[in-house]
Amino acid sequence: KPKTQRGKRFLEHRESKVIENCKTALLIRGISASGTVVNCLKDIVQLKKPHAVFFNKKNNDSLPFEDITKLEFFSQKNDASLFLMATHNKKRPHNLIMGRMFDHRLLDMIELGLEDYVALKDFHVAKVAAGIKPCLIFTGEAFEQQENYQRLKNLLIDFFHGEEVTAVNLAGLEHVLMFAALDEKIYVRSYKILLKKSGTSTPRIELEEIGPSMALTIRRTKLASPDSYKSATKQPAQTKVKKIKNIKKNPFGTKLGQIHMERQDLNKLQTRKMKGLKGAKGTKRLGGVANKK
């Protein structure tokens, strides 16, 4: 139990919520990481800020595929559910291990090989501001057909998702991250969105590559079982919108309602009585025209 109000607020911030906080990522430099993979890690820190904790010291000798306990301890201590670790050895050069936790226990992780890396600093163009929510684009049939690629896509979305928003300002949409699966590789590109004058109310869109640029290959995987994955992705009942009968919305967000009524008997329908609709005395109506007898 907390002894101070500050401790109470700290525990309340970490406890389970109906709408969870933005996920924090641990970016860890392994004890045998190469310069290339460390530079890649630093660039990803720039993309993930401010929801990133960078461990840059060469004192982390943990091997996640052999023993995950140390990373689980770091996850609980820093309240982080995502991690990315950089390692390098002769058997697996320029190695990135990406994974996520559920309740501070390992859910799944994927080992990726880094190739054709071009650093963020090598692109001499203006960069996007820190904390910008990126637009994620996935292209390639492998992301829809192969299980490893499907889980990697879900993990990448979780990693770069950012803050939960209900509306997007066009002027604030500045960053694009594209992942293309082709020939058993995932090509990663980063672009800045430029709004150019078009002579109309809608601006002309151009993309300028700002880095980093890389190619990734899937090596080892440790995926969650179907039951564990279902438990981790279960949504609380409070977030589910209750369906209202006979009310729906069209693609433009307009609410439409459907009303069910009993069949009306038009013979009993009381119309408005007007003197102009009555015939004069001694006349009868034939075909809607009053004629004298």
mmCIF file of C-alpha atoms in Angstrom:
data_model
loop_
_atom_site.group_PDB
_atom_site.id
_atom_site.type_symbol
_atom_site.label_atom_id
_atom_site.label_comp_id
_atom_site.label_asym_id
_atom_site.label_seq_id
_atom_site.Cartn_x
_atom_site.Cartn_y
_atom_site.Cartn_z
ATOM 1 C CA LYS A 1 0.000 0.000 0.000
ATOM 2 C CA PRO A 2 1.283 3.505 -0.806
ATOM 3 C CA LYS A 3 2.393 5.639 2.124
ATOM 4 C CA THR A 4 2.206 9.009 0.337
ATOM 5 C CA GLN A 5 -0.095 10.701 -2.136
ATOM 6 C CA ARG A 6 2.712 10.731 -4.683
ATOM 7 C CA GLY A 7 3.112 6.973 -4.334
ATOM 8 C CA LYS A 8 -0.635 6.521 -4.680
ATOM 9 C CA ARG A 9 -0.680 8.509 -7.943
ATOM 10 C CA PHE A 10 2.300 6.498 -9.192
ATOM 11 C CA LEU A 11 0.516 3.187 -8.618
ATOM 12 C CA GLU A 12 -2.725 4.481 -10.132
ATOM 13 C CA HIS A 13 -0.821 5.460 -13.262
ATOM 14 C CA ARG A 14 0.499 1.910 -13.626
ATOM 15 C CA GLU A 15 -2.639 -0.045 -12.801
ATOM 16 C CA SER A 16 -4.905 -1.509 -15.483
ATOM 17 C CA LYS A 17 -7.143 0.942 -17.312
ATOM 18 C CA VAL A 18 -10.089 0.639 -19.668
ATOM 19 C CA ILE A 19 -8.297 2.898 -22.161
ATOM 20 C CA GLU A 20 -4.583 2.153 -21.839
ATOM 21 C CA ASN A 21 -1.762 4.660 -21.997
ATOM 22 C CA CYS A 22 0.511 5.015 -24.993
ATOM 23 C CA LYS A 23 2.928 2.084 -24.868
ATOM 24 C CA THR A 24 6.532 2.764 -23.877
ATOM 25 C CA ALA A 25 9.366 0.910 -25.618
ATOM 26 C CA LEU A 26 12.704 -0.206 -24.199
ATOM 27 C CA LEU A 27 15.524 0.184 -26.733
ATOM 28 C CA ILE A 28 18.457 -1.838 -25.456
ATOM 29 C CA ARG A 29 22.023 -1.993 -26.682
ATOM 30 C CA GLY A 30 23.413 -5.511 -26.315
ATOM 31 C CA ILE A 31 26.927 -6.171 -25.040
ATOM 32 C CA SER A 32 28.132 -7.212 -28.513
ATOM 33 C CA ALA A 33 26.207 -4.763 -30.707
ATOM 34 C CA SER A 34 27.861 -3.448 -33.884
ATOM 35 C CA GLY A 35 28.079 0.239 -34.818
ATOM 36 C CA THR A 36 25.574 -0.217 -37.654
ATOM 37 C CA VAL A 37 22.876 -1.769 -35.510
ATOM 38 C CA VAL A 38 23.464 0.752 -32.675
ATOM 39 C CA ASN A 39 22.991 3.662 -35.120
ATOM 40 C CA CYS A 40 19.774 2.022 -36.290
ATOM 41 C CA LEU A 41 18.654 1.752 -32.664
ATOM 42 C CA LYS A 42 19.359 5.461 -32.100
ATOM 43 C CA ASP A 43 17.340 6.399 -35.194
ATOM 44 C CA ILE A 44 14.373 4.355 -33.961
ATOM 45 C CA VAL A 45 14.644 6.170 -30.629
ATOM 46 C CA GLN A 46 14.179 9.440 -32.559
ATOM 47 C CA LEU A 47 11.077 8.037 -34.263
ATOM 48 C CA LYS A 48 9.625 6.639 -31.028
ATOM 49 C CA LYS A 49 10.193 9.686 -28.788
ATOM 50 C CA PRO A 50 8.893 10.625 -26.240
ATOM 51 C CA HIS A 51 7.656 7.092 -25.462
ATOM 52 C CA ALA A 52 11.100 5.467 -25.483
ATOM 53 C CA VAL A 53 13.675 4.465 -22.858
ATOM 54 C CA PHE A 54 17.175 4.007 -24.310
ATOM 55 C CA PHE A 55 19.687 1.691 -22.588
ATOM 56 C CA ASN A 56 22.966 2.712 -24.239
ATOM 57 C CA LYS A 57 25.496 1.178 -21.822
ATOM 58 C CA LYS A 58 27.398 -1.973 -22.807
ATOM 59 C CA ASN A 59 26.425 -3.908 -19.719
ATOM 60 C CA ASN A 60 23.396 -5.836 -20.888
ATOM 61 C CA ASP A 61 24.462 -9.401 -21.636
ATOM 62 C CA SER A 62 20.951 -10.895 -21.680
ATOM 63 C CA LEU A 63 19.935 -13.210 -24.519
ATOM 64 C CA PRO A 64 16.132 -13.002 -24.884
ATOM 65 C CA PHE A 65 15.731 -16.318 -26.733
ATOM 66 C CA GLU A 66 17.649 -18.130 -23.962
ATOM 67 C CA ASP A 67 16.559 -16.180 -20.858
ATOM 68 C CA ILE A 68 13.896 -13.469 -20.829
ATOM 69 C CA THR A 69 13.797 -12.795 -17.077
ATOM 70 C CA LYS A 70 16.068 -9.729 -17.201
ATOM 71 C CA LEU A 71 13.980 -8.040 -19.888
ATOM 72 C CA GLU A 72 10.810 -8.817 -17.961
ATOM 73 C CA PHE A 73 12.371 -7.131 -14.913
ATOM 74 C CA PHE A 74 13.251 -4.044 -16.993
ATOM 75 C CA SER A 75 9.729 -4.037 -18.422
ATOM 76 C CA GLN A 76 8.127 -3.989 -14.977
ATOM 77 C CA LYS A 77 10.568 -1.423 -13.571
ATOM 78 C CA ASN A 78 10.063 1.037 -16.449
ATOM 79 C CA ASP A 79 6.377 0.202 -17.089
ATOM 80 C CA ALA A 80 7.216 -0.634 -20.722
ATOM 81 C CA SER A 81 5.419 -3.281 -22.755
ATOM 82 C CA LEU A 82 7.575 -3.091 -25.924
ATOM 83 C CA PHE A 83 11.278 -3.725 -26.440
ATOM 84 C CA LEU A 84 13.865 -3.658 -29.216
ATOM 85 C CA MET A 85 17.327 -5.085 -28.568
ATOM 86 C CA ALA A 86 20.411 -4.736 -30.787
ATOM 87 C CA THR A 87 23.003 -7.537 -30.895
ATOM 88 C CA HIS A 88 25.769 -8.702 -33.226
ATOM 89 C CA ASN A 89 27.741 -11.937 -33.586
ATOM 90 C CA LYS A 90 29.318 -14.030 -36.297
ATOM 91 C CA LYS A 91 26.321 -16.336 -36.668
ATOM 92 C CA ARG A 92 23.717 -13.551 -36.662
ATOM 93 C CA PRO A 93 25.304 -10.247 -37.704
ATOM 94 C CA HIS A 94 23.511 -6.907 -37.274
ATOM 95 C CA ASN A 95 20.649 -8.375 -35.291
ATOM 96 C CA LEU A 96 17.459 -6.735 -33.975
ATOM 97 C CA ILE A 97 15.114 -8.514 -31.551
ATOM 98 C CA MET A 98 11.666 -6.926 -31.359
ATOM 99 C CA GLY A 99 9.035 -8.070 -28.902
ATOM 100 C CA ARG A 100 6.271 -7.126 -26.501
ATOM 101 C CA MET A 101 5.051 -8.013 -23.039
ATOM 102 C CA PHE A 102 1.647 -8.732 -21.576
ATOM 103 C CA ASP A 103 1.341 -8.148 -17.825
ATOM 104 C CA HIS A 104 5.170 -7.812 -17.843
ATOM 105 C CA ARG A 105 5.554 -11.353 -19.195
ATOM 106 C CA LEU A 106 6.797 -12.156 -22.691
ATOM 107 C CA LEU A 107 4.011 -12.431 -25.256
ATOM 108 C CA ASP A 108 5.933 -12.795 -28.512
ATOM 109 C CA MET A 109 9.171 -11.664 -30.160
ATOM 110 C CA ILE A 110 10.744 -11.771 -33.613
ATOM 111 C CA GLU A 111 14.425 -11.662 -34.552
ATOM 112 C CA LEU A 112 15.277 -9.509 -37.581
ATOM 113 C CA GLY A 113 18.445 -9.235 -39.639
ATOM 114 C CA LEU A 114 19.464 -5.705 -40.682
ATOM 115 C CA GLU A 115 20.732 -5.041 -44.222
ATOM 116 C CA ASP A 116 21.272 -2.057 -46.542
ATOM 117 C CA TYR A 117 21.021 0.410 -43.692
ATOM 118 C CA VAL A 118 21.160 4.159 -44.404
ATOM 119 C CA ALA A 119 21.133 6.326 -41.276
ATOM 120 C CA LEU A 120 18.826 9.225 -40.527
ATOM 121 C CA LYS A 121 21.741 11.691 -40.552
ATOM 122 C CA ASP A 122 22.736 10.685 -44.107
ATOM 123 C CA PHE A 123 19.552 12.267 -45.487
ATOM 124 C CA HIS A 124 20.330 15.994 -45.589
ATOM 125 C CA VAL A 125 16.725 17.193 -45.501
ATOM 126 C CA ALA A 126 14.415 18.691 -42.877
ATOM 127 C CA LYS A 127 13.094 16.146 -40.374
ATOM 128 C CA VAL A 128 9.718 15.818 -38.675
ATOM 129 C CA ALA A 129 9.226 16.964 -35.077
ATOM 130 C CA ALA A 130 9.459 14.485 -32.212
ATOM 131 C CA GLY A 131 6.210 12.903 -31.081
ATOM 132 C CA ILE A 132 4.479 13.127 -34.488
ATOM 133 C CA LYS A 133 2.024 10.268 -34.991
ATOM 134 C CA PRO A 134 3.117 8.451 -38.188
ATOM 135 C CA CYS A 135 0.946 7.137 -40.982
ATOM 136 C CA LEU A 136 1.742 3.409 -41.395
ATOM 137 C CA ILE A 137 1.597 1.762 -44.822
ATOM 138 C CA PHE A 138 2.007 -1.988 -45.379
ATOM 139 C CA THR A 139 2.294 -3.436 -48.865
ATOM 140 C CA GLY A 140 2.941 -6.991 -50.021
ATOM 141 C CA GLU A 141 0.938 -10.222 -50.089
ATOM 142 C CA ALA A 142 3.101 -11.804 -47.380
ATOM 143 C CA PHE A 143 1.568 -9.509 -44.731
ATOM 144 C CA GLU A 144 -1.802 -11.121 -45.458
ATOM 145 C CA GLN A 145 -0.870 -14.737 -46.200
ATOM 146 C CA GLN A 146 2.066 -15.809 -43.979
ATOM 147 C CA GLU A 147 1.680 -16.117 -40.211
ATOM 148 C CA ASN A 148 5.121 -14.714 -39.320
ATOM 149 C CA TYR A 149 4.563 -11.645 -41.483
ATOM 150 C CA GLN A 150 1.041 -11.173 -40.110
ATOM 151 C CA ARG A 151 2.345 -11.211 -36.536
ATOM 152 C CA LEU A 152 5.250 -8.906 -37.486
ATOM 153 C CA LYS A 153 2.783 -6.458 -39.026
ATOM 154 C CA ASN A 154 0.720 -6.478 -35.834
ATOM 155 C CA LEU A 155 3.883 -5.965 -33.769
ATOM 156 C CA LEU A 156 5.053 -3.034 -35.911
ATOM 157 C CA ILE A 157 1.645 -1.366 -35.635
ATOM 158 C CA ASP A 158 1.816 -1.828 -31.859
ATOM 159 C CA PHE A 159 5.338 -0.393 -31.781
ATOM 160 C CA PHE A 160 4.728 2.768 -33.864
ATOM 161 C CA HIS A 161 1.054 3.295 -33.032
ATOM 162 C CA GLY A 162 1.528 6.369 -30.865
ATOM 163 C CA GLU A 163 -1.207 8.242 -29.056
ATOM 164 C CA GLU A 164 -4.847 7.257 -29.500
ATOM 165 C CA VAL A 165 -6.678 10.065 -31.315
ATOM 166 C CA THR A 166 -10.266 10.535 -32.473
ATOM 167 C CA ALA A 167 -9.539 13.042 -35.255
ATOM 168 C CA VAL A 168 -6.547 13.924 -37.436
ATOM 169 C CA ASN A 169 -5.575 17.409 -38.550
ATOM 170 C CA LEU A 170 -4.374 17.398 -42.150
ATOM 171 C CA ALA A 171 -1.652 19.929 -41.379
ATOM 172 C CA GLY A 172 -0.369 17.747 -38.538
ATOM 173 C CA LEU A 173 -0.028 14.625 -40.711
ATOM 174 C CA GLU A 174 3.669 14.914 -41.531
ATOM 175 C CA HIS A 175 5.274 11.485 -41.279
ATOM 176 C CA VAL A 176 4.851 8.242 -43.261
ATOM 177 C CA LEU A 177 6.439 4.880 -42.446
ATOM 178 C CA MET A 178 6.195 2.302 -45.247
ATOM 179 C CA PHE A 179 6.877 -1.433 -44.889
ATOM 180 C CA ALA A 180 7.049 -3.398 -48.145
ATOM 181 C CA ALA A 181 7.326 -7.208 -48.128
ATOM 182 C CA LEU A 182 9.099 -8.413 -51.256
ATOM 183 C CA ASP A 183 11.345 -11.430 -51.978
ATOM 184 C CA GLU A 184 11.436 -12.561 -48.321
ATOM 185 C CA LYS A 185 12.586 -9.129 -47.141
ATOM 186 C CA ILE A 186 10.833 -6.197 -45.504
ATOM 187 C CA TYR A 187 11.922 -2.862 -46.921
ATOM 188 C CA VAL A 188 11.457 0.051 -44.504
ATOM 189 C CA ARG A 189 11.242 3.638 -45.777
ATOM 190 C CA SER A 190 10.465 6.888 -43.953
ATOM 191 C CA TYR A 191 8.967 9.929 -45.684
ATOM 192 C CA LYS A 192 7.943 13.451 -44.828
ATOM 193 C CA ILE A 193 4.610 14.683 -46.216
ATOM 194 C CA LEU A 194 4.835 17.984 -48.070
ATOM 195 C CA LEU A 195 1.685 19.998 -48.786
ATOM 196 C CA LYS A 196 2.152 21.955 -52.024
ATOM 197 C CA LYS A 197 -0.083 24.563 -53.620
ATOM 198 C CA SER A 198 -2.427 23.131 -56.221
ATOM 199 C CA GLY A 199 -4.633 26.108 -57.106
ATOM 200 C CA THR A 200 -7.604 24.452 -55.382
ATOM 201 C CA SER A 201 -8.759 24.024 -51.787
ATOM 202 C CA THR A 202 -7.108 20.577 -51.667
ATOM 203 C CA PRO A 203 -3.291 20.731 -51.515
ATOM 204 C CA ARG A 204 -1.018 18.623 -53.691
ATOM 205 C CA ILE A 205 0.778 15.896 -51.740
ATOM 206 C CA GLU A 206 4.453 15.049 -52.206
ATOM 207 C CA LEU A 207 6.669 12.622 -50.257
ATOM 208 C CA GLU A 208 10.293 13.358 -49.384
ATOM 209 C CA GLU A 209 12.461 10.548 -48.002
ATOM 210 C CA ILE A 210 14.018 11.531 -44.685
ATOM 211 C CA GLY A 211 15.398 8.192 -43.450
ATOM 212 C CA PRO A 212 16.217 5.854 -41.983
ATOM 213 C CA SER A 213 16.206 3.289 -44.780
ATOM 214 C CA MET A 214 16.781 -0.435 -44.257
ATOM 215 C CA ALA A 215 15.916 -3.977 -45.293
ATOM 216 C CA LEU A 216 14.909 -6.583 -42.695
ATOM 217 C CA THR A 217 14.824 -10.374 -42.871
ATOM 218 C CA ILE A 218 12.982 -12.601 -40.409
ATOM 219 C CA ARG A 219 15.273 -14.998 -38.524
ATOM 220 C CA ARG A 220 14.019 -16.654 -35.320
ATOM 221 C CA THR A 221 10.522 -16.219 -33.914
ATOM 222 C CA LYS A 222 8.830 -16.954 -30.597
ATOM 223 C CA LEU A 223 5.128 -16.349 -31.068
ATOM 224 C CA ALA A 224 2.391 -16.470 -28.462
ATOM 225 C CA SER A 225 -0.017 -19.388 -28.388
ATOM 226 C CA PRO A 226 -3.539 -18.721 -29.712
ATOM 227 C CA ASP A 227 -4.989 -18.715 -26.169
ATOM 228 C CA SER A 228 -2.370 -16.277 -24.846
ATOM 229 C CA TYR A 229 -2.770 -14.010 -27.870
ATOM 230 C CA LYS A 230 -6.561 -14.017 -27.497
ATOM 231 C CA SER A 231 -6.277 -13.159 -23.802
ATOM 232 C CA ALA A 232 -3.854 -10.297 -24.524
ATOM 233 C CA THR A 233 -6.042 -8.782 -27.254
ATOM 234 C CA LYS A 234 -9.337 -9.104 -25.377
ATOM 235 C CA GLN A 235 -11.149 -5.777 -25.132
ATOM 236 C CA PRO A 236 -13.004 -4.780 -21.948
ATOM 237 C CA ALA A 237 -16.778 -4.677 -22.070
ATOM 238 C CA GLN A 238 -16.789 -0.938 -21.259
ATOM 239 C CA THR A 239 -15.197 -0.083 -24.611
ATOM 240 C CA LYS A 240 -17.726 -1.997 -26.699
ATOM 241 C CA VAL A 241 -20.405 0.240 -28.153
ATOM 242 C CA LYS A 242 -23.910 -0.984 -27.423
ATOM 243 C CA LYS A 243 -25.879 -1.562 -30.597
ATOM 244 C CA ILE A 244 -29.074 0.483 -30.768
ATOM 245 C CA LYS A 245 -31.849 -1.204 -32.670
ATOM 246 C CA ASN A 246 -32.889 0.305 -36.017
ATOM 247 C CA ILE A 247 -30.189 3.022 -35.888
ATOM 248 C CA LYS A 248 -27.074 3.005 -38.052
ATOM 249 C CA LYS A 249 -24.563 5.405 -39.592
ATOM 250 C CA ASN A 250 -23.668 5.868 -43.225
ATOM 251 C CA PRO A 251 -20.022 6.130 -44.415
ATOM 252 C CA PHE A 252 -20.132 9.917 -43.862
ATOM 253 C CA GLY A 253 -21.069 9.585 -40.181
ATOM 254 C CA THR A 254 -24.704 10.682 -40.538
ATOM 255 C CA LYS A 255 -27.048 8.882 -38.165
ATOM 256 C CA LEU A 256 -29.964 7.147 -39.869
ATOM 257 C CA GLY A 257 -33.032 5.752 -38.106
ATOM 258 C CA GLN A 258 -35.707 3.314 -39.235
ATOM 259 C CA ILE A 259 -39.258 3.553 -37.894
ATOM 260 C CA HIS A 260 -41.695 0.612 -38.057
ATOM 261 C CA MET A 261 -45.427 1.526 -38.090
ATOM 262 C CA GLU A 262 -48.626 -0.470 -38.370
ATOM 263 C CA ARG A 263 -50.432 -0.532 -41.707
ATOM 264 C CA GLN A 264 -52.869 2.395 -41.896
ATOM 265 C CA ASP A 265 -56.536 2.051 -42.940
ATOM 266 C CA LEU A 266 -56.978 4.959 -45.338
ATOM 267 C CA ASN A 267 -60.778 4.539 -45.297
ATOM 268 C CA LYS A 268 -60.821 5.631 -41.670
ATOM 269 C CA LEU A 269 -58.404 8.487 -42.220
ATOM 270 C CA GLN A 270 -59.887 11.769 -40.985
ATOM 271 C CA THR A 271 -59.154 14.502 -43.503
ATOM 272 C CA ARG A 272 -59.513 18.196 -42.854
ATOM 273 C CA LYS A 273 -63.052 19.488 -43.375
ATOM 274 C CA MET A 274 -63.235 22.524 -45.656
ATOM 275 C CA LYS A 275 -66.346 24.325 -46.940
ATOM 276 C CA GLY A 276 -64.797 24.594 -50.384
ATOM 277 C CA LEU A 277 -64.754 20.821 -50.702
ATOM 278 C CA LYS A 278 -68.464 20.494 -49.907
ATOM 279 C CA GLY A 279 -71.070 20.611 -52.644
ATOM 280 C CA ALA A 280 -73.969 23.069 -52.578
ATOM 281 C CA LYS A 281 -77.395 21.953 -51.394
ATOM 282 C CA GLY A 282 -79.294 19.993 -53.984
ATOM 283 C CA THR A 283 -76.130 18.903 -55.836
ATOM 284 C CA LYS A 284 -74.198 15.691 -55.951
ATOM 285 C CA ARG A 285 -70.546 15.065 -56.737
ATOM 286 C CA LEU A 286 -69.812 13.156 -59.903
ATOM 287 C CA GLY A 287 -66.168 12.561 -60.750
ATOM 288 C CA GLY A 288 -65.076 15.334 -58.415
ATOM 289 C CA VAL A 289 -67.405 17.962 -60.060
ATOM 290 C CA ALA A 290 -70.568 19.269 -58.384
ATOM 291 C CA ASN A 291 -73.578 19.021 -60.736
ATOM 292 C CA LYS A 292 -77.126 20.221 -60.187
ATOM 293 C CA LYS A 293 -79.963 17.674 -60.253
#
